[in-house]
GROMACS .gro file of C-alpha atoms in nm:
model
  294
    1MET     CA    1 -17.658  12.000   6.644
    2LYS     CA    2 -17.746  11.775   6.367
    3ARG     CA    3 -17.521  11.815   6.086
    4ASN     CA    4 -17.618  11.860   5.691
    5GLY     CA    5 -17.379  11.648   5.472
    6SER     CA    6 -17.314  11.319   5.409
    7ARG     CA    7 -17.623  11.134   5.449
    8GLY     CA    8 -17.646  10.835   5.157
    9CYS     CA    9 -17.333  11.014   5.016
   10VAL     CA   10 -17.208  10.584   5.006
   11THR     CA   11 -17.476  10.474   4.758
   12ARG     CA   12 -17.390  10.752   4.511
   13LYS     CA   13 -17.165  10.682   4.216
   14THR     CA   14 -17.001  10.860   3.959
   15ARG     CA   15 -17.143  10.726   3.598
   16PHE     CA   16 -16.898  10.854   3.343
   17GLY     CA   17 -17.018  10.883   2.992
   18SER     CA   18 -16.785  10.925   2.677
   19ARG     CA   19 -16.865  11.274   2.700
   20GLU     CA   20 -16.712  11.286   3.057
   21ARG     CA   21 -16.412  11.042   2.994
   22ASP     CA   22 -16.331  11.272   2.654
   23TRP     CA   23 -16.334  11.593   2.870
   24LEU     CA   24 -16.094  11.454   3.133
   25LYS     CA   25 -15.817  11.278   2.858
   26GLY     CA   26 -15.501  11.412   2.797
   27ASP     CA   27 -15.565  11.716   3.080
   28ALA     CA   28 -15.517  11.694   3.457
   29GLN     CA   29 -15.613  12.037   3.491
   30ARG     CA   30 -15.993  11.921   3.412
   31GLY     CA   31 -16.237  11.767   3.650
   32CYS     CA   32 -16.515  11.729   3.777
   33VAL     CA   33 -16.731  11.878   4.061
   34CYS     CA   34 -17.057  11.694   4.247
   35LEU     CA   35 -17.259  11.974   4.306
   36TYR     CA   36 -17.555  11.934   4.530
   37GLY     CA   37 -17.889  12.077   4.527
   38GLY     CA   38 -17.952  12.228   4.186
   39THR     CA   39 -18.245  12.220   3.951
   40VAL     CA   40 -18.226  11.888   3.757
   41ASP     CA   41 -18.275  11.969   3.406
   42PRO     CA   42 -18.529  11.717   3.204
   43GLN     CA   43 -18.268  11.660   2.897
   44PRO     CA   44 -17.884  11.611   2.947
   45PRO     CA   45 -17.715  11.963   2.896
   46ALA     CA   46 -17.460  11.980   2.571
   47SER     CA   47 -17.160  11.938   2.549
   48GLY     CA   48 -16.914  12.171   2.692
   49PRO     CA   49 -16.611  12.255   2.939
   50GLN     CA   50 -16.904  12.304   3.206
   51ALA     CA   51 -17.171  12.121   3.117
   52SER     CA   52 -17.335  11.846   3.316
   53SER     CA   53 -17.516  11.535   3.326
   54THR     CA   54 -17.762  11.379   3.576
   55LEU     CA   55 -17.695  11.186   3.821
   56GLN     CA   56 -17.939  11.183   4.119
   57ALA     CA   57 -18.233  11.444   4.169
   58ASP     CA   58 -18.002  11.647   4.435
   59LEU     CA   59 -17.666  11.515   4.225
   60ARG     CA   60 -17.510  11.676   3.926
   61LEU     CA   61 -17.168  11.580   3.755
   62VAL     CA   62 -17.035  11.923   3.664
   63LEU     CA   63 -16.722  11.874   3.423
   64CYS     CA   64 -16.521  12.213   3.467
   65SER     CA   65 -16.135  12.301   3.462
   66THR     CA   66 -15.881  12.392   3.770
   67THR     CA   67 -15.921  12.752   3.628
   68THR     CA   68 -16.305  12.774   3.605
   69THR     CA   69 -16.444  13.048   3.910
   70VAL     CA   70 -16.757  13.025   4.122
   71GLU     CA   71 -16.878  13.340   3.893
   72GLU     CA   72 -16.854  13.130   3.563
   73LEU     CA   73 -17.038  12.802   3.724
   74CYS     CA   74 -17.299  13.006   3.798
   75ALA     CA   75 -17.380  13.218   3.534
   76GLN     CA   76 -17.335  12.885   3.346
   77ARG     CA   77 -17.599  12.690   3.583
   78GLU     CA   78 -17.797  12.988   3.640
   79ILE     CA   79 -17.762  12.986   4.030
   80GLU     CA   80 -17.738  13.261   4.293
   81GLY     CA   81 -17.442  13.126   4.445
   82LEU     CA   82 -17.235  12.795   4.555
   83TYR     CA   83 -17.194  12.642   4.914
   84LEU     CA   84 -16.886  12.487   5.067
   85GLN     CA   85 -16.915  12.247   5.321
   86LEU     CA   86 -16.618  12.019   5.482
   87HIS     CA   87 -16.683  11.719   5.675
   88GLY     CA   88 -17.075  11.784   5.723
   89ASP     CA   89 -17.018  12.058   5.896
   90LEU     CA   90 -17.047  12.427   5.886
   91LEU     CA   91 -17.147  12.586   5.533
   92ARG     CA   92 -17.045  12.887   5.375
   93ARG     CA   93 -17.099  13.092   5.010
   94LEU     CA   94 -16.801  13.079   4.807
   95ASP     CA   95 -16.661  13.429   4.641
   96PRO     CA   96 -16.720  13.461   4.308
   97SER     CA   97 -16.328  13.425   4.226
   98GLU     CA   98 -16.318  13.131   4.437
   99ARG     CA   99 -16.225  12.820   4.195
  100PRO     CA  100 -16.428  12.467   4.309
  101LEU     CA  101 -16.239  12.212   4.148
  102GLN     CA  102 -15.895  12.362   4.227
  103MET     CA  103 -16.027  12.363   4.570
  104VAL     CA  104 -16.109  11.990   4.550
  105TYR     CA  105 -15.723  11.901   4.439
  106ASP     CA  106 -15.612  12.158   4.703
  107TYR     CA  107 -15.794  11.909   4.957
  108LEU     CA  108 -15.667  11.599   4.788
  109ALA     CA  109 -15.278  11.675   4.808
  110ALA     CA  110 -15.353  11.819   5.188
  111ILE     CA  111 -15.443  11.426   5.229
  112GLY     CA  112 -15.159  11.257   5.073
  113TYR     CA  113 -15.284  11.238   4.692
  114GLN     CA  114 -14.935  11.381   4.464
  115ASP     CA  115 -15.009  11.219   4.116
  116PRO     CA  116 -15.219  11.423   3.867
  117LEU     CA  117 -15.392  11.137   3.716
  118ARG     CA  118 -15.545  11.013   4.059
  119VAL     CA  119 -15.597  11.332   4.189
  120GLN     CA  120 -15.840  11.388   3.881
  121ARG     CA  121 -16.006  11.080   3.946
  122GLU     CA  122 -16.043  11.130   4.311
  123ALA     CA  123 -16.184  11.450   4.247
  124ALA     CA  124 -16.464  11.291   3.992
  125ASN     CA  125 -16.524  11.028   4.282
  126SER     CA  126 -16.886  11.122   4.432
  127ASP     CA  127 -16.785  10.952   4.772
  128LEU     CA  128 -16.527  11.240   4.794
  129SER     CA  129 -16.855  11.431   4.850
  130CYS     CA  130 -16.887  11.321   5.242
  131MET     CA  131 -16.550  11.468   5.327
  132ILE     CA  132 -16.574  11.839   5.058
  133ARG     CA  133 -16.940  11.921   4.964
  134PHE     CA  134 -17.102  12.192   4.718
  135TYR     CA  135 -17.401  12.321   4.689
  136SER     CA  136 -17.611  12.523   4.432
  137GLU     CA  137 -17.792  12.646   4.711
  138CYS     CA  138 -17.777  12.624   5.090
  139PRO     CA  139 -17.969  12.361   5.241
  140MET     CA  140 -18.130  12.382   5.566
  141ASN     CA  141 -18.267  12.075   5.795
  142ALA     CA  142 -18.535  12.020   6.016
  143ASP     CA  143 -18.400  12.080   6.289
  144GLN     CA  144 -18.276  12.442   6.194
  145GLN     CA  145 -18.596  12.537   6.043
  146GLU     CA  146 -18.725  12.513   6.373
  147ARG     CA  147 -18.510  12.684   6.524
  148THR     CA  148 -18.512  12.998   6.307
  149LEU     CA  149 -18.879  13.033   6.155
  150LEU     CA  150 -19.206  12.795   6.183
  151THR     CA  151 -19.456  12.975   5.980
  152GLY     CA  152 -19.795  12.896   5.837
  153VAL     CA  153 -20.147  12.982   5.758
  154PHE     CA  154 -20.390  12.839   6.029
  155SER     CA  155 -20.705  12.868   6.213
  156VAL     CA  156 -20.660  13.042   6.514
  157ARG     CA  157 -20.847  13.197   6.859
  158LYS     CA  158 -20.761  13.485   7.078
  159GLY     CA  159 -20.868  13.457   7.449
  160LYS     CA  160 -21.029  13.154   7.647
  161THR     CA  161 -21.393  13.273   7.608
  162GLN     CA  162 -21.648  13.161   7.372
  163LEU     CA  163 -21.683  13.523   7.244
  164HIS     CA  164 -21.392  13.520   6.995
  165LYS     CA  165 -21.455  13.353   6.710
  166TRP     CA  166 -21.204  13.120   6.508
  167ALA     CA  167 -21.023  13.265   6.213
  168GLU     CA  168 -20.760  13.188   5.944
  169ARG     CA  169 -20.459  13.366   6.048
  170GLN     CA  170 -20.092  13.377   5.935
  171VAL     CA  171 -19.854  13.301   6.238
  172LEU     CA  172 -19.527  13.258   6.313
  173LEU     CA  173 -19.305  13.114   6.600
  174CYS     CA  174 -18.951  13.294   6.580
  175GLY     CA  175 -18.708  13.387   6.869
  176THR     CA  176 -18.895  13.412   7.185
  177CYS     CA  177 -19.246  13.512   7.061
  178LEU     CA  178 -19.538  13.377   6.869
  179ILE     CA  179 -19.657  13.647   6.632
  180VAL     CA  180 -20.033  13.590   6.498
  181ALA     CA  181 -20.111  13.852   6.186
  182SER     CA  182 -20.416  14.060   6.173
  183VAL     CA  183 -20.476  13.930   5.802
  184LYS     CA  184 -20.494  13.548   5.663
  185ASP     CA  185 -20.248  13.587   5.403
  186SER     CA  186 -20.030  13.879   5.474
  187LEU     CA  187 -19.773  13.967   5.715
  188THR     CA  188 -19.845  14.383   5.656
  189GLY     CA  189 -20.051  14.541   5.889
  190LYS     CA  190 -20.084  14.473   6.269
  191MET     CA  191 -19.896  14.199   6.447
  192HIS     CA  192 -20.014  14.040   6.753
  193ILE     CA  193 -19.728  13.959   6.988
  194LEU     CA  194 -19.702  13.707   7.246
  195PRO     CA  195 -19.386  13.682   7.464
  196LEU     CA  196 -19.333  13.312   7.526
  197VAL     CA  197 -19.063  13.275   7.785
  198GLY     CA  198 -19.200  13.181   8.114
  199GLY     CA  199 -19.600  13.098   7.978
  200LYS     CA  200 -19.719  12.802   7.878
  201VAL     CA  201 -19.795  12.594   7.551
  202GLU     CA  202 -20.049  12.274   7.627
  203GLU     CA  203 -20.240  12.066   7.464
  204VAL     CA  204 -20.620  12.162   7.356
  205LYS     CA  205 -20.769  11.796   7.418
  206ARG     CA  206 -21.114  11.894   7.319
  207ARG     CA  207 -20.956  11.973   6.960
  208GLN     CA  208 -20.773  11.754   6.722
  209HIS     CA  209 -20.383  11.924   6.675
  210CYS     CA  210 -20.454  12.208   6.890
  211LEU     CA  211 -20.246  12.423   7.117
  212MET     CA  212 -20.322  12.687   7.381
  213PHE     CA  213 -20.018  12.973   7.382
  214SER     CA  214 -20.027  13.144   7.686
  215SER     CA  215 -19.766  13.478   7.798
  216ALA     CA  216 -19.653  13.499   8.134
  217GLY     CA  217 -19.741  13.726   8.418
  218PRO     CA  218 -20.069  13.886   8.553
  219GLN     CA  219 -20.195  14.033   8.264
  220ALA     CA  220 -20.119  13.687   8.050
  221GLN     CA  221 -20.296  13.689   7.692
  222THR     CA  222 -20.329  13.347   7.534
  223TYR     CA  223 -20.391  13.211   7.142
  224PHE     CA  224 -20.536  12.868   7.033
  225VAL     CA  225 -20.380  12.737   6.727
  226ASN     CA  226 -20.504  12.464   6.520
  227PHE     CA  227 -20.325  12.283   6.304
  228ASP     CA  228 -20.379  12.099   6.005
  229THR     CA  229 -20.150  11.780   6.087
  230LEU     CA  230 -19.995  11.628   6.317
  231ALA     CA  231 -19.679  11.716   6.214
  232ASP     CA  232 -19.708  12.033   6.245
  233TYR     CA  233 -19.892  12.024   6.546
  234GLN     CA  234 -19.549  11.817   6.682
  235ARG     CA  235 -19.310  12.045   6.501
  236TRP     CA  236 -19.450  12.360   6.680
  237HIS     CA  237 -19.538  12.222   7.009
  238ARG     CA  238 -19.159  12.093   7.031
  239GLN     CA  239 -19.026  12.439   6.940
  240ALA     CA  240 -19.232  12.635   7.191
  241SER     CA  241 -19.171  12.387   7.480
  242LYS     CA  242 -18.844  12.478   7.425
  243VAL     CA  243 -18.897  12.845   7.421
  244VAL     CA  244 -19.160  12.873   7.771
  245SER     CA  245 -18.916  12.672   7.951
  246GLN     CA  246 -18.615  12.900   7.937
  247THR     CA  247 -18.546  13.125   8.224
  248VAL     CA  248 -18.408  13.400   8.023
  249SER     CA  249 -18.516  13.546   7.683
  250LEU     CA  250 -18.201  13.300   7.470
  251VAL     CA  251 -18.189  13.259   7.112
  252ASP     CA  252 -17.895  13.050   7.004
  253LEU     CA  253 -17.843  13.042   6.615
  254SER     CA  254 -17.509  12.962   6.630
  255CYS     CA  255 -17.331  12.698   6.398
  256TYR     CA  256 -17.595  12.736   6.120
  257SER     CA  257 -17.429  12.872   5.858
  258LEU     CA  258 -17.652  13.182   5.856
  259GLU     CA  259 -17.593  13.489   5.613
  260GLU     CA  260 -17.841  13.739   5.810
  261VAL     CA  261 -18.059  13.738   6.112
  262PRO     CA  262 -18.370  13.612   6.053
  263GLU     CA  263 -18.633  13.858   5.960
  264TYR     CA  264 -18.848  13.839   6.247
  265LEU     CA  265 -18.615  13.772   6.507
  266PHE     CA  266 -18.664  14.106   6.672
  267TYR     CA  267 -19.061  14.108   6.728
  268SER     CA  268 -18.898  13.930   7.020
  269GLN     CA  269 -18.899  14.242   7.222
  270ASP     CA  270 -18.827  14.083   7.549
  271LEU     CA  271 -18.496  13.940   7.374
  272THR     CA  272 -18.164  13.963   7.630
  273HIS     CA  273 -17.926  13.712   7.447
  274LEU     CA  274 -17.837  13.643   7.146
  275ASN     CA  275 -17.592  13.403   7.008
  276LEU     CA  276 -17.485  13.448   6.674
  277ARG     CA  277 -17.133  13.242   6.700
  278HIS     CA  278 -17.001  13.048   6.390
  279ASN     CA  279 -17.202  13.184   6.131
  280PHE     CA  280 -17.142  13.367   5.793
  281MET     CA  281 -17.310  13.704   5.819
  282SER     CA  282 -17.183  14.014   5.665
  283LEU     CA  283 -17.152  14.371   5.839
  284GLN     CA  284 -17.343  14.560   5.583
  285GLY     CA  285 -17.720  14.484   5.423
  286SER     CA  286 -18.052  14.442   5.600
  287GLY     CA  287 -17.971  14.140   5.749
  288GLY     CA  288 -17.612  14.294   5.806
  289LEU     CA  289 -17.475  14.255   6.202
  290LEU     CA  290 -17.460  14.654   6.156
  291ASN     CA  291 -17.824  14.709   6.129
  292LEU     CA  292 -17.901  14.487   6.407
  293PRO     CA  293 -18.175  14.688   6.679
  294ARG     CA  294 -17.970  14.886   6.948
   0.00000   0.00000   0.00000
C-alpha cells in the first residue's frame, strides 16, 4: 500500500521566534511538537505553554512540556484527537493520557541521543517528522479513499433501454457493490444494490465520462452513471474494475489505520471474505468489531 507520511518533510524547516526561544530556555523538559493537519488560525495565538505558531498550511509548531497530555493539547487546540505515525507507516489514535513530547524524547533516546539539550533541539526540528509525526486528524490518501468508499451525486439511468430516464442520484461504491439511492441528496429510503463481483464495468463511448455497471448472472441488472469530470470517471472506473475482476467476494481493508468498519460495507450482501488486519478498531461502538453482521 502507499504510505502516508513524509512527503515534502525535507523542505520544511522549523522557524523559531523569540517566543519559542524563551519557552525552551532553562528547562530541558520543555519542547516543541510538530502537529500536522490542524486548522490554521489567521492570527498567531497568544503566548503560553501550549500555544503555537503557523509554519505551513498543514504544519504547526506546538509548545508544550514532557508532562503535557494529549487531552490537554486537544482541549487547547479544540480538536478531537491526536494521531501518531512512525516511519510513514500505520497511524493510531493516541490515548488521552499519553504525552506526545515525552514520546518524542523517548524516541530520540532510543536512537542514541543522550544530552537533554540536544534532545530538546532535535525534537523541535520539523525534519524529525519524517520518522515520528503527529496529526490533529487522521489523514487519508487517495488510494485509501478509493478502496474504502467512493460517493457522489451523478446522473444515473437504470437498464439498457431508453424507457428509463436519466436522473440525479446519490451513488456509492463500497465493498463489492454499487449502491444507488432512490432520491438525489439522501441515503434514506430504498437503496438499489448492484453486486459487481464477476460482473462488468464498461466505458460508454456515446456519452462523455459515462460508465455502464452490470451485475453477473442470467438476471443481471445494469446501471449507467454519467460522471461530472474525467478524474471522477477514472477513479470510479479504476476501483470498479478491481471489484468485477475478482473471483470471490473479497474486501481487503488491511493496513489502513481504520478505527471503525466503513458504514456501507455490508450493503454487499454477497461478501464472503473481509480482511481487517493491522487496523485500530475497537470492540465496542457502532463501528466496532462486536457489532459486525453475523
